[in-house]
Structure formats: C-alpha cells, structure tokens
XYZ file of C-alpha atoms in Angstrom:
699
model
C 0.188 -0.019 0.119
C 1.580 3.401 -0.748
C 1.809 6.019 2.020
C -0.845 8.440 2.402
C 0.850 11.151 4.294
C 4.678 11.758 3.343
C 6.579 11.459 6.645
C 7.652 14.818 6.812
C 3.719 15.728 6.774
C 3.220 13.320 10.307
C 2.957 14.881 13.375
C 3.295 12.717 16.804
C 2.035 15.058 19.971
C 1.086 15.091 23.205
C -1.181 17.637 25.456
C 0.366 17.622 28.491
C -0.609 20.115 31.901
C -1.432 20.563 35.087
C -4.455 19.126 36.346
C -7.399 21.523 35.129
C -5.318 23.459 33.004
C -7.575 22.290 30.303
C -5.806 20.119 27.905
C -8.681 17.424 27.487
C -11.200 20.532 26.455
C -8.232 21.594 24.093
C -7.976 17.659 23.100
C -11.802 18.031 22.264
C -11.605 21.320 20.489
C -8.318 20.136 18.101
C -10.617 17.370 17.410
C -13.948 19.382 16.258
C -11.864 21.969 14.113
C -10.168 18.836 12.573
C -13.015 17.036 11.657
C -12.376 13.842 13.656
C -15.990 14.466 15.677
C -18.892 16.050 14.859
C -19.760 16.914 18.679
C -17.651 18.742 21.030
C -17.560 16.518 24.265
C -17.339 18.491 27.107
C -15.135 17.449 30.483
C -18.001 19.188 32.498
C -20.710 17.289 31.199
C -18.848 13.917 31.882
C -18.988 13.616 27.618
C -15.259 14.520 26.943
C -14.424 11.780 23.729
C -11.139 11.503 25.316
C -12.395 10.674 29.057
C -13.498 7.156 28.034
C -13.533 5.539 31.464
C -16.631 6.064 33.638
C -14.523 7.356 36.503
C -12.917 10.003 34.468
C -16.323 11.150 33.306
C -17.662 11.491 37.178
C -14.522 12.947 38.542
C -13.622 15.397 35.497
C -10.221 14.246 35.098
C -8.029 12.210 33.015
C -6.954 8.815 34.257
C -5.224 7.164 31.321
C -3.969 8.275 28.504
C -5.738 8.158 24.926
C -4.853 8.314 21.602
C -6.120 8.882 18.654
C -5.456 10.950 15.303
C -6.716 13.705 13.235
C -5.727 15.823 9.892
C -4.996 19.536 9.522
C -4.314 21.123 6.421
C -2.512 17.885 4.541
C -1.130 17.118 7.489
C -1.759 13.679 9.876
C -1.566 14.713 13.491
C -1.114 11.230 15.996
C -2.535 12.851 19.363
C -1.976 11.631 23.276
C -4.184 13.497 25.534
C -2.419 12.824 28.983
C -3.236 12.956 32.874
C -2.215 15.939 35.305
C -3.146 14.231 38.297
C 0.804 13.652 39.458
C -0.710 9.981 40.649
C -0.627 9.081 36.866
C 2.608 10.852 36.129
C 3.690 7.319 34.608
C 0.985 7.867 32.097
C 2.571 11.389 30.895
C 6.128 9.424 31.088
C 5.484 6.591 28.923
C 3.804 9.033 26.236
C 6.919 11.292 26.645
C 8.980 8.792 25.511
C 7.349 7.931 22.229
C 6.419 11.819 20.996
C 7.917 14.008 18.748
C 6.606 17.137 19.997
C 4.027 18.373 22.614
C 1.943 21.134 23.182
C 2.047 22.201 27.015
C -1.047 23.816 28.303
C -0.833 26.490 31.068
C -3.481 28.089 32.919
C -3.870 32.302 32.047
C -4.328 32.902 35.854
C -1.676 30.587 37.448
C 0.682 30.139 34.786
C 3.383 27.344 36.074
C 1.886 24.718 38.443
C 3.640 22.210 40.357
C 2.525 19.481 37.623
C 3.450 21.928 34.592
C 7.013 21.302 36.242
C 6.930 17.988 36.285
C 5.885 17.697 32.692
C 8.335 19.849 31.275
C 11.057 17.807 32.899
C 9.693 14.863 31.263
C 10.086 16.319 28.473
C 13.238 17.833 29.001
C 14.066 13.926 29.589
C 13.058 12.576 26.533
C 14.037 15.758 24.526
C 10.953 16.606 23.159
C 10.390 20.217 21.803
C 7.187 21.664 22.568
C 4.867 24.482 22.159
C 3.128 26.788 25.536
C -0.798 27.041 25.073
C -1.397 30.130 27.616
C -5.399 28.862 28.178
C -8.110 30.174 30.259
C -7.400 33.890 29.156
C -11.155 34.681 29.587
C -11.156 33.592 33.297
C -10.785 36.330 36.031
C -7.481 37.073 36.712
C -5.866 35.925 33.294
C -2.350 37.707 32.696
C -0.615 36.475 29.363
C 2.736 38.150 30.232
C 2.869 37.043 33.955
C 1.852 33.774 32.858
C 5.169 34.126 30.094
C 7.298 35.622 33.105
C 6.361 32.439 35.098
C 7.620 29.829 32.206
C 10.722 31.646 32.055
C 11.508 32.398 35.588
C 10.349 28.654 37.038
C 11.149 26.444 33.918
C 14.111 28.666 32.892
C 12.727 28.658 29.150
C 13.631 30.969 26.629
C 9.965 32.017 25.215
C 8.939 32.754 21.861
C 5.385 34.753 22.049
C 3.986 34.451 18.021
C 0.846 36.026 19.265
C -0.330 38.313 22.195
C -4.073 38.799 23.266
C -6.077 41.806 22.650
C -8.285 42.027 26.187
C -7.873 39.922 29.054
C -10.250 38.583 31.456
C -13.941 39.225 30.322
C -12.821 41.456 27.450
C -10.605 38.897 25.794
C -11.881 38.912 22.335
C -8.855 38.647 19.738
C -5.369 37.692 19.262
C -2.733 39.689 17.532
C -0.477 37.267 14.823
C 3.129 38.888 15.287
C 4.232 36.844 12.637
C 2.059 38.213 9.581
C 0.764 41.285 11.576
C -2.771 40.617 11.585
C -5.338 40.404 14.016
C -7.425 37.532 14.744
C -10.964 37.812 15.727
C -13.646 35.126 16.319
C -17.571 35.880 15.386
C -19.841 34.159 17.598
C -19.374 32.380 21.000
C -20.436 28.610 20.104
C -17.948 25.931 18.554
C -18.900 26.913 14.922
C -17.723 30.696 15.176
C -15.837 32.178 12.346
C -12.051 33.182 12.757
C -11.482 36.322 10.884
C -8.269 37.901 10.067
C -8.217 41.660 10.069
C -5.534 44.791 10.088
C -4.368 45.577 13.210
C -6.456 48.383 14.743
C -4.509 51.285 15.244
C -4.745 51.527 19.211
C -2.859 48.000 19.470
C -0.146 48.863 16.761
C 2.197 50.474 18.859
C 2.281 46.977 21.594
C 2.319 44.449 18.267
C 5.206 46.737 16.974
C 7.343 46.126 20.241
C 6.720 42.418 20.735
C 7.384 41.917 16.956
C 10.680 43.242 17.760
C 11.069 41.407 20.516
C 10.699 38.255 18.916
C 12.871 39.102 15.819
C 15.959 40.413 18.430
C 15.332 36.572 20.307
C 15.409 34.964 17.217
C 18.489 37.013 15.793
C 20.392 35.806 18.579
C 20.715 32.310 17.492
C 20.016 32.702 13.573
C 22.210 34.012 11.697
C 20.132 34.938 8.512
C 17.449 36.452 10.583
C 20.534 38.520 12.437
C 21.827 39.669 9.249
C 18.687 41.365 7.712
C 17.893 42.447 11.470
C 21.252 44.599 11.222
C 20.565 45.736 7.733
C 17.319 47.400 8.832
C 15.776 45.221 6.315
C 12.250 43.524 6.785
C 12.396 40.133 7.697
C 10.418 37.656 5.414
C 7.460 35.414 7.328
C 8.969 32.486 5.728
C 12.147 33.019 7.137
C 10.963 33.796 10.218
C 8.782 30.762 10.506
C 11.633 28.576 9.715
C 13.994 29.834 12.234
C 11.055 29.891 15.194
C 10.675 26.073 13.784
C 14.314 25.353 14.175
C 14.974 26.575 17.550
C 11.865 24.796 18.485
C 13.016 21.662 17.221
C 16.635 22.422 18.722
C 14.803 22.627 22.194
C 16.266 26.447 22.452
C 12.625 28.480 22.445
C 9.440 27.791 23.030
C 6.946 29.497 20.713
C 3.715 30.540 22.894
C 0.314 30.989 21.830
C -3.188 31.703 23.889
C -6.583 31.570 24.263
C -9.558 29.923 25.735
C -10.571 26.082 24.662
C -13.529 26.607 26.563
C -14.557 29.830 24.369
C -13.478 28.008 21.021
C -10.806 30.558 20.775
C -7.279 30.090 19.597
C -7.336 26.208 18.812
C -7.407 26.341 15.067
C -4.127 29.014 15.420
C -2.695 26.044 17.629
C -3.229 23.403 15.308
C -1.336 25.761 12.480
C 1.385 26.130 15.442
C 1.686 22.164 15.372
C 2.189 21.955 11.463
C 4.546 25.046 11.389
C 6.957 24.535 14.432
C 7.022 20.993 15.700
C 9.154 18.113 14.169
C 8.118 15.387 11.775
C 9.770 12.156 12.723
C 12.509 13.177 9.854
C 13.498 16.487 11.600
C 14.625 14.472 14.162
C 18.131 12.414 14.614
C 17.982 8.697 13.636
C 16.855 6.549 17.096
C 19.436 4.811 18.802
C 19.311 1.466 20.302
C 21.768 -1.288 21.375
C 22.398 -4.914 20.578
C 20.014 -7.148 22.810
C 22.813 -9.739 22.824
C 25.890 -6.678 23.250
C 24.470 -3.857 25.200
C 27.497 -1.991 24.793
C 27.381 -1.523 20.986
C 25.135 0.873 19.453
C 22.591 0.528 16.793
C 20.917 3.489 14.703
C 17.365 3.130 13.053
C 16.694 6.035 10.533
C 13.038 6.939 10.062
C 12.244 5.376 7.135
C 9.893 2.398 5.908
C 12.894 1.137 3.887
C 14.692 0.585 7.210
C 14.534 -3.145 8.959
C 11.378 -2.946 11.363
C 11.230 -1.465 14.725
C 8.507 -0.074 17.288
C 8.378 0.609 21.303
C 5.535 -0.615 23.195
C 4.347 2.344 25.316
C 1.508 1.426 26.865
C -0.573 -2.281 27.318
C -4.333 -2.518 27.721
C -6.414 -5.668 28.176
C -9.984 -4.835 26.157
C -12.946 -7.100 27.350
C -13.687 -6.995 23.472
C -10.530 -8.005 21.867
C -7.997 -9.086 24.475
C -4.683 -7.679 25.242
C -3.881 -4.430 23.405
C -0.232 -3.301 22.518
C 0.264 0.584 21.792
C 3.256 0.813 19.810
C 5.137 3.855 18.055
C 6.972 2.569 15.038
C 10.142 3.939 14.617
C 11.416 2.429 11.305
C 10.222 0.325 8.941
C 6.426 -1.195 7.842
C 4.663 -4.237 9.741
C 1.816 -5.931 8.278
C -1.304 -7.957 9.923
C 0.121 -11.984 10.287
C 3.785 -10.901 10.526
C 6.019 -12.020 13.471
C 8.340 -9.758 15.441
C 10.890 -10.263 17.640
C 10.592 -9.180 21.467
C 14.005 -8.270 22.054
C 13.184 -8.097 26.255
C 12.648 -11.651 26.278
C 14.172 -13.315 22.723
C 10.346 -14.429 21.948
C 8.937 -14.349 18.803
C 5.483 -12.603 18.602
C 2.777 -13.060 15.611
C 0.380 -10.207 15.135
C -3.101 -10.873 14.972
C -4.307 -7.585 14.002
C -3.496 -3.940 13.433
C -5.919 -1.090 14.895
C -5.796 2.381 14.777
C -6.930 4.105 17.610
C -9.588 6.967 18.787
C -10.224 7.055 21.873
C -11.926 3.677 23.190
C -12.916 3.080 19.003
C -10.542 1.035 17.284
C -10.947 0.670 13.695
C -8.786 -2.691 12.061
C -5.725 -1.683 9.653
C -3.960 -3.534 7.376
C -0.318 -2.057 8.164
C 1.646 0.523 10.332
C 4.468 2.396 8.834
C 7.220 4.563 10.078
C 5.927 7.429 12.305
C 2.669 5.961 13.059
C 0.971 5.197 16.762
C -1.642 2.431 16.683
C -1.870 -0.823 18.633
C -1.337 -4.588 18.002
C -3.098 -7.256 18.806
C -2.082 -10.829 19.755
C 1.259 -10.077 21.750
C 1.611 -12.306 24.406
C 4.578 -11.822 26.264
C 5.018 -8.096 25.854
C 4.951 -5.585 28.619
C 5.423 -1.654 28.874
C 8.960 -0.088 27.398
C 9.627 -3.787 25.293
C 11.442 -3.370 21.865
C 9.649 -5.298 19.027
C 11.710 -5.517 15.947
C 12.518 -7.431 12.614
C 13.423 -10.915 13.950
C 16.592 -10.672 11.624
C 17.591 -7.235 12.442
C 17.397 -7.078 16.432
C 17.524 -3.707 18.150
C 16.522 -2.732 21.470
C 15.845 0.727 21.977
C 15.896 2.809 25.087
C 13.619 1.666 27.553
C 11.265 3.409 29.813
C 11.940 4.273 33.233
C 9.230 4.538 36.284
C 8.982 6.119 39.812
C 9.139 3.558 42.516
C 5.388 3.152 44.074
C 5.284 4.877 47.821
C 2.027 3.763 48.804
C 0.686 0.528 49.957
C -2.616 -1.037 51.120
C -3.779 -4.585 52.222
C -6.558 -5.785 49.883
C -8.274 -9.259 50.208
C -11.564 -10.327 48.994
C -14.846 -10.703 50.732
C -16.294 -14.145 49.612
C -14.401 -17.153 47.976
C -16.322 -16.576 44.957
C -14.026 -13.325 45.048
C -10.732 -14.919 45.183
C -10.235 -15.497 41.429
C -11.786 -12.605 40.534
C -9.328 -10.686 42.964
C -6.259 -12.596 41.502
C -7.355 -11.682 37.532
C -7.951 -8.430 38.140
C -4.521 -7.372 40.267
C -2.643 -9.502 37.170
C -4.554 -7.589 34.568
C -3.629 -3.930 36.205
C 0.089 -5.104 37.022
C 0.015 -5.764 33.347
C -1.245 -2.407 32.560
C 0.615 -0.271 34.948
C 4.339 -0.081 35.702
C 3.819 1.972 38.175
C 1.254 -0.393 40.248
C 2.741 -3.657 41.984
C 1.256 -6.465 43.718
C 2.745 -8.963 46.321
C 2.328 -11.234 49.152
C 2.920 -11.481 52.778
C 4.662 -14.505 53.473
C 3.933 -13.964 57.162
C 0.974 -12.721 56.999
C -0.484 -14.348 53.619
C -2.198 -10.701 52.587
C -2.353 -9.605 49.073
C -0.509 -6.214 49.468
C -1.184 -3.862 46.248
C 1.508 -0.816 45.802
C 0.911 2.845 43.666
C 2.056 6.099 43.363
C -0.895 7.543 45.823
C -4.139 7.383 47.533
C -6.041 8.466 44.643
C -4.321 6.049 42.333
C -5.475 3.057 44.825
C -8.517 4.328 45.098
C -9.401 4.409 40.985
C -7.582 0.943 40.807
C -10.411 -0.852 43.842
C -13.170 1.132 41.703
C -12.099 -0.125 38.607
C -11.840 -3.894 40.207
C -15.402 -3.306 41.848
C -16.815 -2.349 38.323
C -15.201 -4.063 36.128
C -14.893 -7.127 37.724
C -17.619 -7.274 40.231
C -14.936 -7.995 42.931
C -16.028 -6.593 46.992
C -12.696 -6.151 48.571
C -11.653 -5.668 52.135
C -8.964 -2.478 51.878
C -6.707 -1.757 54.738
C -5.603 1.467 55.536
C -2.954 3.026 53.375
C 0.651 2.400 54.363
C 4.017 4.045 53.737
C 6.380 2.100 51.440
C 9.590 2.134 53.652
C 12.934 0.568 52.604
C 15.537 -0.702 54.750
C 19.401 -0.372 54.369
C 22.885 -0.350 56.462
C 25.016 2.085 57.754
C 28.380 0.129 57.675
C 29.813 -2.924 56.421
C 29.830 -6.291 58.021
C 30.843 -9.993 57.195
C 29.285 -13.285 57.491
C 30.522 -16.985 57.235
C 27.329 -19.323 56.798
C 27.365 -23.212 55.274
C 24.659 -24.736 54.356
C 24.461 -28.610 55.115
C 21.952 -31.238 55.032
C 23.085 -35.000 54.955
C 20.145 -37.696 54.416
C 20.041 -40.895 53.131
C 21.226 -40.124 49.729
C 22.729 -37.134 48.280
C 22.979 -34.259 50.489
C 23.390 -30.468 50.182
C 26.340 -28.368 51.058
C 26.542 -24.658 50.150
C 29.129 -22.512 51.980
C 29.770 -18.728 51.331
C 31.721 -15.673 52.765
C 30.480 -12.500 51.885
C 30.412 -8.561 53.091
C 28.008 -6.639 52.952
C 28.661 -2.467 52.396
C 26.174 0.573 52.153
C 26.113 2.346 49.137
C 25.101 5.951 48.283
C 21.174 6.712 48.231
C 19.769 5.579 44.848
C 22.436 3.158 43.680
C 19.987 0.055 44.279
C 21.674 -3.609 44.423
C 24.941 -4.609 43.584
C 26.636 -7.579 43.565
C 30.471 -8.325 43.158
C 32.229 -11.858 43.187
C 35.618 -11.660 44.240
C 36.292 -15.725 44.892
C 39.488 -16.619 43.301
C 41.006 -20.189 43.025
C 37.525 -21.779 42.037
C 36.314 -22.105 46.013
C 33.153 -21.611 44.725
C 32.754 -23.079 40.895
C 31.516 -20.475 38.324
C 28.364 -21.914 37.832
C 27.152 -21.556 41.102
C 27.684 -17.657 41.334
C 24.456 -16.690 39.742
C 22.976 -18.996 42.715
C 24.619 -17.276 45.369
C 23.572 -13.681 43.905
C 19.988 -14.812 43.333
C 19.919 -16.006 47.014
C 21.322 -12.431 47.983
C 18.677 -10.690 46.070
C 16.097 -12.969 47.727
C 17.256 -11.970 51.230
C 17.100 -8.230 50.611
C 13.731 -8.169 48.700
C 11.933 -9.529 51.477
C 13.523 -7.395 54.074
C 15.517 -8.697 57.010
C 14.718 -6.067 60.076
C 11.268 -4.831 59.276
C 9.888 -6.770 56.344
C 10.405 -3.806 53.479
C 13.053 -4.500 50.406
C 16.480 -3.874 51.638
C 18.023 -0.747 48.918
C 21.479 0.706 47.954
C 23.703 -2.536 49.320
C 26.881 -4.027 48.055
C 27.310 -7.528 48.519
C 31.434 -8.869 47.706
C 31.329 -12.362 47.772
C 35.024 -13.175 48.979
C 35.227 -16.709 49.854
C 32.973 -20.345 50.174
C 33.531 -23.962 49.434
C 31.941 -26.653 47.773
C 31.373 -30.325 47.866
C 31.739 -32.478 44.350
C 28.635 -34.560 45.306
C 26.054 -32.674 47.423
C 26.655 -28.906 46.313
C 23.685 -27.980 44.363
C 22.349 -24.360 43.406
C 19.755 -24.740 45.718
C 22.245 -24.855 48.542
C 24.230 -22.058 47.523
C 20.981 -20.211 47.183
C 20.160 -20.693 50.831
C 23.243 -20.397 52.439
C 23.686 -16.787 50.638
C 20.397 -15.782 51.795
C 21.361 -16.738 55.462
C 24.863 -15.403 54.898
C 23.303 -11.654 54.046
C 20.521 -12.069 56.827
C 23.450 -12.096 59.380
C 25.961 -9.533 58.184
C 23.464 -7.101 57.940
C 22.386 -7.449 61.363
C 25.649 -6.468 62.326
C 26.019 -3.656 59.951
C 23.546 -1.262 61.486
C 20.579 -1.543 59.476
C 18.108 1.348 59.564
C 14.821 2.190 57.718
C 14.254 5.004 54.878
C 11.026 6.450 54.306
C 9.354 8.464 51.256
C 9.875 12.220 51.151
C 7.595 14.113 49.287
C 8.300 17.832 47.497
C 5.164 20.072 48.188
C 4.380 23.326 46.591
C 1.262 24.788 48.577
C -0.531 27.377 46.849
C -2.108 29.929 49.614
C -2.956 33.340 50.206
C -0.262 35.055 52.566
C -3.048 35.604 55.529
C -2.472 31.373 56.398
C 1.012 31.132 55.464
C 2.100 31.116 59.447
C -0.466 28.305 60.159
C 0.518 26.538 57.107
C 3.875 26.326 57.904
C 3.328 25.673 61.305
C 1.541 22.687 60.550
C 3.946 21.441 58.535
C 6.577 21.826 60.937
C 4.232 19.312 63.083
C 4.547 16.871 60.114
C 8.281 16.955 60.162
C 8.546 19.204 57.216
C 11.358 21.109 56.164
C 10.511 24.675 54.361
C 12.739 25.063 50.914
C 11.910 28.304 50.169
C 8.657 30.635 49.475
C 8.106 32.917 46.467
C 5.142 35.384 45.658
C 3.271 35.079 42.854
C 0.858 38.147 42.150
C -1.444 37.789 45.397
C -0.498 34.476 46.377
C 2.391 32.907 48.249
C 3.618 29.841 46.770
C 5.401 27.688 49.635
C 7.951 24.831 48.686
C 8.431 21.853 51.213
C 10.120 18.647 51.568
C 7.743 16.056 54.224
C 7.877 12.349 54.814
C 4.956 10.546 53.385
C 4.076 8.732 56.199
C 2.506 12.236 58.159
C 1.028 13.357 54.703
C -1.934 11.040 54.580
C -5.289 13.652 55.231
C -3.402 16.583 54.213
C -5.689 17.992 52.127
C -8.933 18.088 54.847
C -6.373 19.808 57.287
C -4.857 22.205 54.460
C -8.874 23.268 53.493
C -9.369 23.368 57.320
C -6.491 26.061 58.029
C -6.752 28.091 55.046
C -11.030 28.236 55.041
C -10.501 26.204 51.820
C -8.611 28.918 50.218
C -5.378 27.036 49.835
C -4.506 24.096 47.168
C -1.230 21.879 47.147
C 0.696 19.442 44.959
C 2.619 16.986 46.149
C 5.123 14.158 44.377
C 8.194 11.681 45.389
C 11.639 13.294 45.944
C 13.773 10.814 47.538
C 13.808 8.149 50.336
C 15.866 9.926 53.438
C 16.550 7.991 56.950
C 13.932 7.671 59.196
C 14.784 9.430 62.538
C 15.472 6.735 64.912
C 12.401 7.425 67.690
C 10.284 7.426 64.209
C 12.079 3.988 63.502
C 11.571 2.364 66.959
C 7.711 3.031 67.023
C 7.309 1.493 63.157
C 9.447 -1.730 65.100
C 6.882 -1.406 67.730
C 4.017 -1.503 65.707
C 5.087 -4.668 63.686
C 5.913 -6.428 66.814
C 9.505 -6.405 66.531
C 12.426 -6.852 69.573
C 15.025 -5.357 66.908
C 15.530 -1.426 67.890
C 17.286 0.863 65.912
C 20.466 2.603 67.779
C 21.099 6.375 67.337
C-alpha cells in the first residue's frame, strides 16, 4: 500500500499540563476543528471523547492517556491526551518517550503550576520539542505576560511569543499574530464561530510592533540569516522567521507561545497551525538510537524510513474486554503488516501479530499495516510489557526502555467471599500488566495481598475499577507507607548450609561482605572469589539468594536497597553442592551480615508546593512543622504565596482536609515523590513496635 501522508507531514504530539489547566478541553476542540468528531464533548458534562472511562467522566479528570489522530491542512496529527494528576505521572512518562513534540497547556491565571514543572521535566528528559498554549484567557485574573514570565522564571525556558492577546478576562476577544501582523477575531460564541483575520487597529499597533521586534531580536540571537537582515534594518520575510522559529523549537532552544480560551473556542485553530509550522515530523529528528540485545555496549541506529528494518516501542498495554490484550506501539522505522512475526528483544521470543488497529479514544478501527511514524495498537502479543522493543527478527535492536518511579503507598486487600478470590487475582494481574507503577505482592508471614501505587487516588481508582470491571468486593486496609531498609556500615558473614540425608545431601558455603551504597544506587553484586573455591556455575545462585534475602526485607520486612554484596570466599562439595544449597547459604549469610551492619529504615520524602493567600502562611508552616516538614523556600506570585517544602509521606495522609480547614478552603497543594531518607531513630523504633519486632535502632 502506498503511504497516505509523506513522513514530513506527520506530527506525533502529546497534550500535557497541570490538573485542570484545560488540556482535555483543548483536545476536544482540536478533534472538532480538524473534523475528527462532529460534536464537542465537554469535561464538565462528563462527555469528553478522550475521557472515556466511567471514573474519568464522574470525576472530571483524566486518569489514563488516550490516543487519537486527526488531519489538519494535509498533515496527519497523532495525538495523545495525558493525565494531569501526579498519581498518574507514569502515563505522561510513557507517552513522552514516544512523542516527537508536545503542546504544554498553562492556565492563564495560575501560569506554571507544580505538575506543569513535572511534565516539562519529563519532556526535557526525552528531548521533546514543545509549544506552550496559555489557556483560560477569559478567566478572572488571567494575565498572558505574567504567565510568560512564570514560564521563563520557573522553567528556565526561552519563550517566543508568536501572538499577544487583545484584552483579557471577560474582555478577551482577539489575538494579534506577530508574524503576519494581523488581528484574529472570532465571530460568535459557539464552536462554529468564524475566525476572521483583519488589519491591526491603530490602538494596538504600538504593542504589536514592540512584541514583534522583541520576537525578532530573540530569534536573531540564535539565527544568522535573521540577524543579518535585522542588522541591515531590512524587513524579515514571514517564511524565514517561521523557519528560524521552527529550528529553535526543534532544537529545544526556544518555545513558541500562543494563547486562547479552549472553552470559548478561541485560539485552537491557530494552535493547530503552530503544530504544523513549528513541531517536528519524524524526519526532523536525529536517528533513533538503540543497542544490540546480545551486546548492550554496541549501539545501533534506525533512521525514520519505511525502507529500514522494522522497529517499534510498546509504550502501553491495555486489556480490552472485546479484543483482549492491546499493545500500543510507536513505529520508529520500517513497515509491519497483519500476520507478520516480530521479535521481542527483552524476552527473545517471537510474537505473531493477530490484528492491527488505529486508535480513537476507546474506538478501534482495523487497519492492514503500520508505517514509520505511526502510533497504533497490535493484538496478539502475549508476553509484551510496557517498554519492550518489537523489531524484525533478522535485525534485532533494543530501543531505550522506559523508567518509572517506585510506588510509595501500599494497602492490604482481601476478597470478601471465596467467589471473589479468583476474580481478585485476575483483576490484580491485569492491572499490574497495564500499569508499571502498580505492584502486587503477598506478605509471606501474614498471607495478605499487598498492592502498591503512586498515591491514595491511584489506589482508590484501582479498587473502584476492580469493583466495576470485575465485580470484586474486597476488604481494603488503610494506606501504608512503602518504607525501605538499608545499612550504615560494612559487615561480614560466613555461612554453611549442610543437610545430610540417606542419599545425596546439600552443601553450600559462602563468605560475603555487605557494604552501604549512596542513596538511589540499588543493589550491586561483586564476585571476588579466586582459585575456584566456588565453581562459576554456582555464582548466579549465590547472587539470586542475596537478592531474594534483600527483597523480602531483613529487619522489618521492607525491601533492602543501596547495598553492595561482595562474595569473597566459600567452599563446595563435589557431590552434595547444588544451586539450591548455595542460594540458601547466601540468603542466610546476607541476613546475618545485615543485622551486624547497623540497619536502618528509609522513608519516602515528598516535595510539596502549597499555593495560599498570604494570611494563612503562618498556620500552614506551623502545621508543616508538626508533620516533620522542612521549608525550602517561599515566593510571591501576584496575590498568592507559594511555599516549597519537603515532608515525609507518612505524615501527609489526609493532608488535603487539614490544609482546607486551616485556610478556609482557599489554599491548594500538589506533591510528588522526591527521594528516600533515613527515618529518625525514635520514629523507626515506633514502627518496629507496631510490627511487633524486638529489634531496636541505635542513634
């Protein structure tokens, strides 16, 4: 089949923002004006196309990312609408990994908000060029120039305002296009309002001239052609200026800024023009880099071309009740057709594609093929997980995988009846497949099922989905903090595991040292044995035994992290030694060494950003002190005070209600995981008492 859209006319974009900045409303208007839908769905009516889950429509928030596509001026735009709530940050993370560009939506009143910073950081991490859309210009308190200032100040971005608004709040009625030097107005209030381009009225010409010169000066600092014409005092052609802005945007030097009101249908068509004009197509970006699966040090490149070997990244798994397991993929090179076989480079297994579908929120349209630059879903991949690379079996490549934060809140869950047991197991298994930040484990001592997630809302949604989608009634425990364990000093242990029975016995002997590592290092295993005291084929079993001992926790049952284990000596028996014997011996040695290495507990520390009227600042800081919080800094943003602080997650359950009560409902906050830190000794000992352990921590 011939290609419908040339590669240079494809845009893979995401729409991301802080919660309530209006990104789903922007997406709905984009779909309407591009002709993809013929009726606008409103978030406040629970009818948004992209918020198709029941919970999303009830709560008026986006929970899961949804993909769709539309056409604008001969270009195909693949769009992913992402959640704004920090509990669902993994959805944003995995989408950013596969996007070529993004529209970051900012509220015209609040400017940069906490989650705006998070999505901006995620876009930086994956080198995603972006344009900024300042929404809600019709709201009381909206200020375009203040929003630009907050983008520059808080995100350290170079802004390129290609428009300025005419009026604000209830008087917002038009924008001035600084490149074409025209005023764009809208006739009518409905989605069918007519967009009119006219000459800039006399009263706005000075402002328009000032901001146009400002834009040209900023661009001239980074583009020689524009600089030359500027210094000569010549008129700069619109096409040249657009080309220079596009280059700055694609190289992530500058961010074009637009404005409007999605709810009032103003500015969306101009934003679609900006997507086409400034955001990159797959061929505008460097070749995609991967490694050989069998040699991770050897780099492999894939160019965005249908003629290259096939490669794609699975960025999302979804279980659909009608079609089964859907694997969302972004194609980086080559072409794939229904029925072909692909290699999963993580497992080494081959996957045969049953069907290929194009996505539009929860609608699936069957198609015959996916080409370079496409985003779609494949059905029939059994063992694929989020972040896996699918490629041509004869041309293997492992693309850069996704990384996700560790869950920090966990709760116990058990079925109410015996009949619910199997349904609960199926539900948890499915959610763990779909969501890389959702974990399930069984507490070996109590037999309880423990589920872990990114926050209270995250787990609340999971439990709600279990009830609705699987009919599972369950008893749910209170949220509990996901503590970790680590050590403060080195220690050595010498352990033998010997079992003599009538026939062949068991013999494993290891001597190992445990050492603390810097925070965030994880687990490191090093084999320093010499002379074959332990045969090489048993070393992996020793490592496995060490890992298992650390994963189940040694002091308080929490996983142990940031530990290096050095295997220094041991012995074996020609007949009785086995993998299992060395695994058990290693586990026993680790447990003994850790108890002599001054173990401590670590707790998740959250970064808080509290937005409050100044009169409540004292009460809020006082409350934070009682929660073991630490102030980082404070800043004034208009009539509001922004408090930045760190506090342990253990002290923040129910914080929303307490903050409302001490600010008469006028303050709000956002929090995200920052790092793990040592638990104070007295708090650690209280935790040990609560779990009934006789072990006590020393200062």
